Amino acid sequence: MPITSILGHREIAARLLAELHSRPSHAYLFAGPRGVGKALVATSLVHAMMCERSPGENFCCTTSHCPVRIAPQTERTRARAGDTDAPRCDCCSACVQIATGVHPDFTYISRPVGRSEVLIDQVRDLIARLGVRPSRSPVRMAIIDDAEVLGEPAQNALLKTLEEPPGHAIIIMVSASERALLDTVRSRMRVVRFPALQPADIEAILAAHGVIDKAHARALALLARGSAANAIALADGDEPPMKELLDALSHGKSIDFARAQSLAQEFFANRDAASGNFELLARLLEEILCYKLLKTDFVAFPPETRSKLMSLADSMAVDAVVKCIDAAVRASAAVGENANPRMQAENWWTIAGHAMRGE
């Protein structure tokens, strides 16, 4: 799989691979919005460095189509036993081990399911592994995903490794918020910033995911707010609370603090929901602003949503729309830096109410 086939980040991936082969840094921070492909690029670089059949740009792994990787555990066992009817994989053993998390020279950690942060025990285990020389590959590599929720004790535990890195190891931290990390940690890594994906790239990703209708893919790409993960979730039926948020905005002039608290509790109760819904509000309000200033339309949206957007656009002044967008962007950034999501939401709905009343 050519590393340059990664949609949206071909140049970044190619440049990083060239750097890893020449003068690599001991630690990288991949920072950017959620769902834009940071972890995919990180994992692809690991495959490119450790692939045993075709190391480099054209590593052999095709993770999204590997028959063994997507097969149930019982079928994998049959394949190892030599059953001719069992699913087969064309990837080398190193790439399969990386994808399944058992390669001796690669470690991947992320926030455990049901926990609010990456645990310090995970980081301590990672540090111990990094101290051991690679046994199979030329370099030992580690990915720390969800790095924005590394607790301060975990970051401090990692600091010594970043200050005195082992010469045989490379760490890649993947974070949706660069500023959520301590300055002392961030300053000891090479920061690589990933922008939001362009709608054309998201449409191509959706086409590969099985979305055949181009108009539907275009609408999903607009709603995805530059995130392939959002677009795929939408395509799979995970609808955002667009109707509910538009209904609340349509009554924005009557929003008081009690109503703001209620909306914050319902739609912004945790960091992930708050981040996604602030981005959604900003995207919807941007569409309204374009409608008012550029005379665009809302053809990408379903008829019911289109009607609500037009009604809201007719009732809001341009300066009110701009204030709401600015507040939503600021709130989303604050949540990314670990601000309390409900307090940010309460503040945003209060600002929106004032703006829509012309106060």
GROMACS .gro file of C-alpha atoms in nm:
model
  359
    1MET     CA    1   0.000   0.000   0.000
    2PRO     CA    2   0.171   0.324  -0.109
    3ILE     CA    3   0.187   0.565   0.183
    4THR     CA    4   0.106   0.846  -0.059
    5SER     CA    5  -0.239   0.689  -0.117
    6ILE     CA    6  -0.353   0.830   0.218
    7LEU     CA    7  -0.617   1.080   0.116
    8GLY     CA    8  -0.569   1.436   0.235
    9HIS     CA    9  -0.222   1.396   0.385
   10ARG     CA   10  -0.005   1.256   0.105
   11GLU     CA   11   0.261   1.525   0.129
   12ILE     CA   12   0.282   1.511   0.509
   13ALA     CA   13   0.312   1.130   0.508
   14ALA     CA   14   0.577   1.126   0.234
   15ARG     CA   15   0.782   1.400   0.402
   16LEU     CA   16   0.770   1.224   0.739
   17LEU     CA   17   0.874   0.891   0.590
   18ALA     CA   18   1.173   1.053   0.421
   19GLU     CA   19   1.267   1.214   0.753
   20LEU     CA   20   1.238   0.884   0.942
   21HIS     CA   21   1.479   0.725   0.695
   22SER     CA   22   1.733   1.008   0.718
   23ARG     CA   23   1.736   1.207   1.043
   24PRO     CA   24   1.437   1.111   1.258
   25SER     CA   25   1.335   1.294   1.571
   26HIS     CA   26   1.302   1.084   1.886
   27ALA     CA   27   0.943   1.201   1.937
   28TYR     CA   28   0.664   1.347   1.724
   29LEU     CA   29   0.337   1.512   1.812
   30PHE     CA   30   0.067   1.472   1.546
   31ALA     CA   31  -0.185   1.744   1.628
   32GLY     CA   32  -0.508   1.834   1.454
   33PRO     CA   33  -0.886   1.792   1.455
   34ARG     CA   34  -1.041   1.458   1.542
   35GLY     CA   35  -1.093   1.205   1.268
   36VAL     CA   36  -0.870   1.360   0.999
   37GLY     CA   37  -0.625   1.068   0.973
   38LYS     CA   38  -0.348   1.145   1.223
   39ALA     CA   39  -0.348   0.794   1.371
   40LEU     CA   40  -0.373   0.640   1.023
   41VAL     CA   41  -0.060   0.826   0.913
   42ALA     CA   42   0.119   0.726   1.234
   43THR     CA   43   0.029   0.358   1.189
   44SER     CA   44   0.126   0.368   0.821
   45LEU     CA   45   0.468   0.505   0.914
   46VAL     CA   46   0.515   0.218   1.158
   47HIS     CA   47   0.428  -0.032   0.883
   48ALA     CA   48   0.663   0.145   0.641
   49MET     CA   49   0.951   0.119   0.891
   50MET     CA   50   0.888  -0.239   1.004
   51CYS     CA   51   0.746  -0.418   0.699
   52GLU     CA   52   0.966  -0.719   0.622
   53ARG     CA   53   0.854  -0.780   0.265
   54SER     CA   54   0.854  -0.430   0.119
   55PRO     CA   55   0.974  -0.171   0.373
   56GLY     CA   56   0.936   0.193   0.283
   57GLU     CA   57   0.671   0.378   0.086
   58ASN     CA   58   0.512   0.067  -0.068
   59PHE     CA   59   0.473  -0.150   0.242
   60CYS     CA   60   0.268  -0.463   0.190
   61CYS     CA   61  -0.014  -0.413   0.442
   62THR     CA   62  -0.367  -0.326   0.329
   63THR     CA   63  -0.531  -0.305   0.669
   64SER     CA   64  -0.882  -0.214   0.556
   65HIS     CA   65  -0.913  -0.517   0.328
   66CYS     CA   66  -0.711  -0.786   0.506
   67PRO     CA   67  -0.926  -1.106   0.520
   68VAL     CA   68  -0.752  -1.248   0.827
   69ARG     CA   69  -0.765  -0.922   1.021
   70ILE     CA   70  -1.142  -0.889   0.982
   71ALA     CA   71  -1.214  -1.260   1.032
   72PRO     CA   72  -1.345  -1.400   1.363
   73GLN     CA   73  -1.088  -1.545   1.601
   74THR     CA   74  -1.194  -1.903   1.521
   75GLU     CA   75  -1.119  -1.851   1.152
   76ARG     CA   76  -0.778  -1.703   1.233
   77THR     CA   77  -0.703  -2.018   1.433
   78ARG     CA   78  -0.804  -2.233   1.135
   79ALA     CA   79  -0.570  -2.032   0.913
   80ARG     CA   80  -0.278  -2.089   1.148
   81ALA     CA   81  -0.361  -2.459   1.153
   82GLY     CA   82  -0.328  -2.479   0.774
   83ASP     CA   83  -0.695  -2.514   0.682
   84THR     CA   84  -0.711  -2.450   0.306
   85ASP     CA   85  -1.063  -2.303   0.333
   86ALA     CA   86  -0.964  -2.049   0.600
   87PRO     CA   87  -0.916  -1.682   0.505
   88ARG     CA   88  -0.567  -1.597   0.385
   89CYS     CA   89  -0.364  -1.279   0.417
   90ASP     CA   90  -0.103  -1.150   0.174
   91CYS     CA   91   0.063  -0.925   0.434
   92CYS     CA   92   0.399  -1.013   0.584
   93SER     CA   93   0.405  -1.145   0.940
   94ALA     CA   94   0.545  -0.816   1.078
   95CYS     CA   95   0.258  -0.612   0.931
   96VAL     CA   96   0.001  -0.857   1.066
   97GLN     CA   97   0.162  -0.842   1.411
   98ILE     CA   98   0.158  -0.460   1.406
   99ALA     CA   99  -0.210  -0.455   1.309
  100THR     CA  100  -0.304  -0.706   1.580
  101GLY     CA  101  -0.089  -0.539   1.848
  102VAL     CA  102   0.159  -0.822   1.912
  103HIS     CA  103   0.474  -0.705   1.734
  104PRO     CA  104   0.763  -0.719   1.988
  105ASP     CA  105   0.905  -0.384   1.876
  106PHE     CA  106   0.582  -0.185   1.851
  107THR     CA  107   0.358  -0.056   2.130
  108TYR     CA  108   0.023   0.119   2.093
  109ILE     CA  109  -0.165   0.274   2.384
  110SER     CA  110  -0.483   0.481   2.396
  111ARG     CA  111  -0.757   0.573   2.640
  112PRO     CA  112  -0.918   0.251   2.769
  113VAL     CA  113  -1.289   0.203   2.705
  114GLY     CA  114  -1.492   0.353   2.988
  115ARG     CA  115  -1.204   0.565   3.122
  116SER     CA  116  -1.162   0.939   3.094
  117GLU     CA  117  -0.785   0.941   3.037
  118VAL     CA  118  -0.483   0.740   2.931
  119LEU     CA  119  -0.364   0.568   3.248
  120ILE     CA  120  -0.026   0.623   3.409
  121ASP     CA  121   0.023   0.244   3.429
  122GLN     CA  122  -0.002   0.228   3.050
  123VAL     CA  123   0.265   0.496   3.021
  124ARG     CA  124   0.495   0.321   3.271
  125ASP     CA  125   0.467  -0.004   3.078
  126LEU     CA  126   0.544   0.183   2.756
  127ILE     CA  127   0.852   0.345   2.911
  128ALA     CA  128   0.980   0.003   3.021
  129ARG     CA  129   0.934  -0.137   2.671
  130LEU     CA  130   1.111   0.159   2.509
  131GLY     CA  131   1.415   0.091   2.724
  132VAL     CA  132   1.469  -0.249   2.559
  133ARG     CA  133   1.659  -0.266   2.231
  134PRO     CA  134   1.454  -0.382   1.930
  135SER     CA  135   1.468  -0.756   1.872
  136ARG     CA  136   1.331  -0.782   1.520
  137SER     CA  137   1.318  -0.439   1.355
  138PRO     CA  138   1.583  -0.170   1.311
  139VAL     CA  139   1.393   0.059   1.547
  140ARG     CA  140   1.141   0.033   1.830
  141MET     CA  141   0.828   0.245   1.773
  142ALA     CA  142   0.535   0.351   1.991
  143ILE     CA  143   0.209   0.535   1.929
  144ILE     CA  144   0.030   0.718   2.211
  145ASP     CA  145  -0.320   0.786   2.081
  146ASP     CA  146  -0.568   1.014   2.259
  147ALA     CA  147  -0.268   1.203   2.398
  148GLU     CA  148  -0.490   1.502   2.479
  149VAL     CA  149  -0.628   1.301   2.773
  150LEU     CA  150  -0.292   1.206   2.920
  151GLY     CA  151  -0.313   1.303   3.286
  152GLU     CA  152  -0.048   1.532   3.430
  153PRO     CA  153   0.117   1.247   3.631
  154ALA     CA  154   0.138   1.037   3.313
  155GLN     CA  155   0.290   1.326   3.119
  156ASN     CA  156   0.546   1.387   3.393
  157ALA     CA  157   0.634   1.016   3.396
  158LEU     CA  158   0.698   1.036   3.022
  159LEU     CA  159   0.906   1.351   3.050
  160LYS     CA  160   1.234   1.182   3.145
  161THR     CA  161   1.211   0.953   2.842
  162LEU     CA  162   1.156   1.257   2.621
  163GLU     CA  163   1.448   1.441   2.782
  164GLU     CA  164   1.688   1.143   2.757
  165PRO     CA  165   1.547   0.933   2.473
  166PRO     CA  166   1.688   0.590   2.391
  167GLY     CA  167   1.862   0.605   2.055
  168HIS     CA  168   1.673   0.307   1.918
  169ALA     CA  169   1.315   0.432   1.976
  170ILE     CA  170   1.066   0.668   1.813
  171ILE     CA  171   0.749   0.789   1.987
  172ILE     CA  172   0.450   0.931   1.801
  173MET     CA  173   0.186   1.106   2.009
  174VAL     CA  174  -0.151   1.168   1.846
  175SER     CA  175  -0.358   1.450   1.994
  176ALA     CA  176  -0.673   1.639   1.901
  177SER     CA  177  -0.549   1.931   2.111
  178GLU     CA  178  -0.187   2.039   2.104
  179ARG     CA  179  -0.228   2.273   2.401
  180ALA     CA  180  -0.376   2.001   2.622
  181LEU     CA  181  -0.020   1.878   2.675
  182LEU     CA  182   0.223   2.033   2.920
  183ASP     CA  183   0.462   2.287   2.773
  184THR     CA  184   0.756   2.080   2.897
  185VAL     CA  185   0.627   1.777   2.707
  186ARG     CA  186   0.528   1.962   2.392
  187SER     CA  187   0.860   2.145   2.364
  188ARG     CA  188   1.052   1.815   2.352
  189MET     CA  189   0.871   1.682   2.045
  190ARG     CA  190   0.859   1.773   1.680
  191VAL     CA  191   0.507   1.902   1.620
  192VAL     CA  192   0.334   1.804   1.295
  193ARG     CA  193   0.001   1.978   1.242
  194PHE     CA  194  -0.273   1.807   1.040
  195PRO     CA  195  -0.540   2.027   0.882
  196ALA     CA  196  -0.904   1.933   0.837
  197LEU     CA  197  -0.973   1.729   0.525
  198GLN     CA  198  -1.109   1.892   0.212
  199PRO     CA  199  -1.465   1.794   0.108
  200ALA     CA  200  -1.331   1.629  -0.210
  201ASP     CA  201  -1.107   1.399  -0.004
  202ILE     CA  202  -1.395   1.311   0.227
  203GLU     CA  203  -1.616   1.234  -0.072
  204ALA     CA  204  -1.347   0.996  -0.204
  205ILE     CA  205  -1.322   0.829   0.137
  206LEU     CA  206  -1.700   0.786   0.147
  207ALA     CA  207  -1.698   0.638  -0.202
  208ALA     CA  208  -1.443   0.381  -0.086
  209HIS     CA  209  -1.666   0.317   0.215
  210GLY     CA  210  -1.955   0.229  -0.016
  211VAL     CA  211  -2.147   0.557  -0.049
  212ILE     CA  212  -2.238   0.548  -0.419
  213ASP     CA  213  -2.474   0.847  -0.441
  214LYS     CA  214  -2.249   1.147  -0.516
  215ALA     CA  215  -2.504   1.402  -0.394
  216HIS     CA  216  -2.539   1.216  -0.063
  217ALA     CA  217  -2.160   1.192  -0.028
  218ARG     CA  218  -2.131   1.567  -0.095
  219ALA     CA  219  -2.388   1.645   0.175
  220LEU     CA  220  -2.215   1.419   0.426
  221ALA     CA  221  -1.878   1.576   0.343
  222LEU     CA  222  -2.017   1.921   0.423
  223LEU     CA  223  -2.164   1.804   0.754
  224ALA     CA  224  -1.849   1.613   0.852
  225ARG     CA  225  -1.662   1.938   0.929
  226GLY     CA  226  -1.337   1.814   0.774
  227SER     CA  227  -1.339   1.482   0.961
  228ALA     CA  228  -1.344   1.148   0.778
  229ALA     CA  229  -1.449   0.976   1.101
  230ASN     CA  230  -1.753   1.205   1.127
  231ALA     CA  231  -1.843   1.141   0.763
  232ILE     CA  232  -1.824   0.763   0.801
  233ALA     CA  233  -2.029   0.776   1.120
  234LEU     CA  234  -2.294   0.978   0.937
  235ALA     CA  235  -2.291   0.733   0.646
  236ASP     CA  236  -2.341   0.446   0.892
  237GLY     CA  237  -2.649   0.615   1.037
  238ASP     CA  238  -2.498   0.790   1.339
  239GLU     CA  239  -2.692   1.112   1.293
  240PRO     CA  240  -2.581   1.420   1.490
  241PRO     CA  241  -2.845   1.615   1.688
  242MET     CA  242  -2.880   1.868   1.406
  243LYS     CA  243  -3.259   1.896   1.423
  244GLU     CA  244  -3.256   1.939   1.802
  245LEU     CA  245  -2.986   2.206   1.795
  246LEU     CA  246  -3.162   2.397   1.518
  247ASP     CA  247  -3.489   2.379   1.716
  248ALA     CA  248  -3.311   2.521   2.020
  249LEU     CA  249  -3.153   2.798   1.811
  250SER     CA  250  -3.488   2.889   1.660
  251HIS     CA  251  -3.602   2.979   2.013
  252GLY     CA  252  -3.272   3.148   2.093
  253LYS     CA  253  -3.428   3.484   2.183
  254SER     CA  254  -3.609   3.327   2.480
  255ILE     CA  255  -3.310   3.131   2.616
  256ASP     CA  256  -3.242   3.209   2.982
  257PHE     CA  257  -2.983   3.058   3.215
  258ALA     CA  258  -3.205   2.766   3.317
  259ARG     CA  259  -3.263   2.672   2.953
  260ALA     CA  260  -2.891   2.712   2.881
  261GLN     CA  261  -2.813   2.470   3.165
  262SER     CA  262  -3.064   2.220   3.030
  263LEU     CA  263  -2.917   2.231   2.678
  264ALA     CA  264  -2.565   2.200   2.816
  265GLN     CA  265  -2.661   1.890   3.012
  266GLU     CA  266  -2.842   1.731   2.716
  267PHE     CA  267  -2.595   1.790   2.433
  268PHE     CA  268  -2.262   1.889   2.591
  269ALA     CA  269  -2.232   1.660   2.894
  270ASN     CA  270  -1.885   1.526   2.808
  271ARG     CA  271  -1.582   1.641   2.613
  272ASP     CA  272  -1.644   1.432   2.300
  273ALA     CA  273  -2.011   1.535   2.267
  274ALA     CA  274  -1.930   1.900   2.337
  275SER     CA  275  -1.648   1.913   2.084
  276GLY     CA  276  -1.860   1.753   1.813
  277ASN     CA  277  -2.168   1.965   1.878
  278PHE     CA  278  -1.978   2.294   1.897
  279GLU     CA  279  -1.824   2.208   1.560
  280LEU     CA  280  -2.169   2.120   1.426
  281LEU     CA  281  -2.315   2.451   1.545
  282ALA     CA  282  -2.027   2.640   1.387
  283ARG     CA  283  -2.078   2.453   1.058
  284LEU     CA  284  -2.453   2.519   1.050
  285LEU     CA  285  -2.404   2.886   1.135
  286GLU     CA  286  -2.139   2.916   0.862
  287GLU     CA  287  -2.396   2.784   0.613
  288ILE     CA  288  -2.642   3.047   0.736
  289LEU     CA  289  -2.381   3.321   0.701
  290CYS     CA  290  -2.303   3.212   0.343
  291TYR     CA  291  -2.676   3.213   0.268
  292LYS     CA  292  -2.713   3.568   0.397
  293LEU     CA  293  -2.399   3.717   0.241
  294LEU     CA  294  -2.339   3.511  -0.074
  295LYS     CA  295  -2.696   3.405  -0.153
  296THR     CA  296  -2.603   3.037  -0.147
  297ASP     CA  297  -2.866   2.775  -0.078
  298PHE     CA  298  -2.901   2.469   0.144
  299VAL     CA  299  -2.946   2.203  -0.125
  300ALA     CA  300  -2.701   1.967   0.046
  301PHE     CA  301  -2.936   1.931   0.343
  302PRO     CA  302  -3.257   1.727   0.374
  303PRO     CA  303  -3.580   1.924   0.307
  304GLU     CA  304  -3.680   1.954   0.674
  305THR     CA  305  -3.335   2.076   0.776
  306ARG     CA  306  -3.327   2.312   0.479
  307SER     CA  307  -3.651   2.471   0.590
  308LYS     CA  308  -3.524   2.520   0.946
  309LEU     CA  309  -3.199   2.675   0.823
  310MET     CA  310  -3.381   2.920   0.596
  311SER     CA  311  -3.619   3.022   0.875
  312LEU     CA  312  -3.330   3.072   1.115
  313ALA     CA  313  -3.131   3.268   0.857
  314ASP     CA  314  -3.425   3.504   0.803
  315SER     CA  315  -3.458   3.567   1.177
  316MET     CA  316  -3.090   3.629   1.260
  317ALA     CA  317  -2.889   3.942   1.188
  318VAL     CA  318  -2.547   3.899   1.030
  319ASP     CA  319  -2.363   4.029   1.338
  320ALA     CA  320  -2.553   3.781   1.557
  321VAL     CA  321  -2.449   3.492   1.332
  322VAL     CA  322  -2.085   3.607   1.343
  323LYS     CA  323  -2.090   3.636   1.724
  324CYS     CA  324  -2.236   3.286   1.757
  325ILE     CA  325  -1.978   3.135   1.520
  326ASP     CA  326  -1.692   3.306   1.701
  327ALA     CA  327  -1.821   3.188   2.040
  328ALA     CA  328  -1.867   2.830   1.913
  329VAL     CA  329  -1.511   2.816   1.775
  330ARG     CA  330  -1.372   2.955   2.100
  331ALA     CA  331  -1.577   2.710   2.309
  332SER     CA  332  -1.464   2.415   2.099
  333ALA     CA  333  -1.100   2.520   2.141
  334ALA     CA  334  -1.147   2.560   2.517
  335VAL     CA  335  -1.298   2.212   2.547
  336GLY     CA  336  -0.999   2.078   2.355
  337GLU     CA  337  -0.777   2.233   2.622
  338ASN     CA  338  -0.970   2.049   2.896
  339ALA     CA  339  -1.211   2.325   2.994
  340ASN     CA  340  -1.538   2.211   3.153
  341PRO     CA  341  -1.765   2.128   2.855
  342ARG     CA  342  -2.095   2.205   3.029
  343MET     CA  343  -1.975   2.542   3.153
  344GLN     CA  344  -1.859   2.628   2.801
  345ALA     CA  345  -2.200   2.523   2.666
  346GLU     CA  346  -2.391   2.726   2.924
  347ASN     CA  347  -2.180   3.028   2.832
  348TRP     CA  348  -2.232   2.972   2.458
  349TRP     CA  349  -2.611   2.946   2.480
  350THR     CA  350  -2.617   3.259   2.696
  351ILE     CA  351  -2.406   3.446   2.437
  352ALA     CA  352  -2.631   3.315   2.156
  353GLY     CA  353  -2.942   3.435   2.337
  354HIS     CA  354  -2.798   3.784   2.388
  355ALA     CA  355  -2.680   3.802   2.028
  356MET     CA  356  -3.016   3.697   1.885
  357ARG     CA  357  -3.193   3.955   2.102
  358GLY     CA  358  -2.954   4.222   1.976
  359GLU     CA  359  -2.808   4.283   2.321
   0.00000   0.00000   0.00000
